[in-house]
Each structure stands twice: as C-alpha cells, then as structure tokens.
Short mmCIF file of C-alpha atoms in Angstrom, two decimals:
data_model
loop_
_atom_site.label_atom_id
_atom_site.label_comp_id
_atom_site.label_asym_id
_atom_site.label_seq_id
_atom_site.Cartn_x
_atom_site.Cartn_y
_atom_site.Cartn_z
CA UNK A 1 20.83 7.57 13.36
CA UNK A 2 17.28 7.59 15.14
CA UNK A 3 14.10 8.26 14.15
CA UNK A 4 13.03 10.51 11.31
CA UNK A 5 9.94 11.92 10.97
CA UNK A 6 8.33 12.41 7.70
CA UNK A 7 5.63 14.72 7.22
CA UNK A 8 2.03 13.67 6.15
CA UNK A 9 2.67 15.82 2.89
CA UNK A 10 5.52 13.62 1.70
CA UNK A 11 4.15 10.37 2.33
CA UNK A 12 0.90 11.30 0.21
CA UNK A 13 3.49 12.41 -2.87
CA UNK A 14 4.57 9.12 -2.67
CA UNK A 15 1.80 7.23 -2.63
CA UNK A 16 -0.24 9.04 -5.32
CA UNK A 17 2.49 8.20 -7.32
CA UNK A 18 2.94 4.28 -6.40
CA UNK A 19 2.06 0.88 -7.45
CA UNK A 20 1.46 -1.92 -5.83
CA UNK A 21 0.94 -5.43 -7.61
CA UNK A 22 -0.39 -8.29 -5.57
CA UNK A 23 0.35 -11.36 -8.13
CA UNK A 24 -3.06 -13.31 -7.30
CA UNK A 25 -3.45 -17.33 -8.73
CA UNK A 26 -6.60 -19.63 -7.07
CA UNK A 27 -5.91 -17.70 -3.63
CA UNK A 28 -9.57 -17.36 -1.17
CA UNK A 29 -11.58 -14.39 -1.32
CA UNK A 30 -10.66 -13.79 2.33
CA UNK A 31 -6.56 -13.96 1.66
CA UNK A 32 -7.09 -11.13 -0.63
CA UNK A 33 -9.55 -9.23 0.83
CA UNK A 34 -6.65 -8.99 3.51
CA UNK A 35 -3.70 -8.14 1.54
CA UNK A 36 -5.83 -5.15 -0.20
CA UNK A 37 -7.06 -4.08 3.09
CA UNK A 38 -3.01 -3.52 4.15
CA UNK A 39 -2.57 -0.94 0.79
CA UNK A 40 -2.65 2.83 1.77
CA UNK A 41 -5.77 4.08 0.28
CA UNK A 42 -4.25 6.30 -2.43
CA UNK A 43 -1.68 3.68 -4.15
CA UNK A 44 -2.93 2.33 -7.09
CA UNK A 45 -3.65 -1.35 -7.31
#
C-alpha cells in the first residue's frame, strides 16, 4: 500500500461533521491557545 490521496472535498465532509474535545483542568492560557490553534478550522470544539 502507498500513499492515497484524498480529495479536499472529502476531508471538509468530515470535518463539518466532527468533534473534537480538549478535556481542559487549571492548564495556562498559552497550552491551550496551542492545542486549539492545531484543530482544522471547521471541526467543532
């Protein structure tokens, strides 16, 4: 098996349709501004 490519289409299906929960207890503003900054823009948080 190699490498697959997935069209941009596909991938935005997927993430309009995702969740992504970031469990969060006395963590800096910084470590979290971080971890949100890594979530595709269209998942829902």
């Amino acid at each position: 098996m190699g490498v697959i490519k997935i069209n941009e289409e596909t991938i935005k299906h997927f993430e309009d349709r995702m969740a992504i929960v970031i469990p969060v207890k006395d963590e800096k503003l910084k470590l979290i501004e971080g971890v949100v900054s890594g979530v595709p823009h269209d998942c829902l948080v």
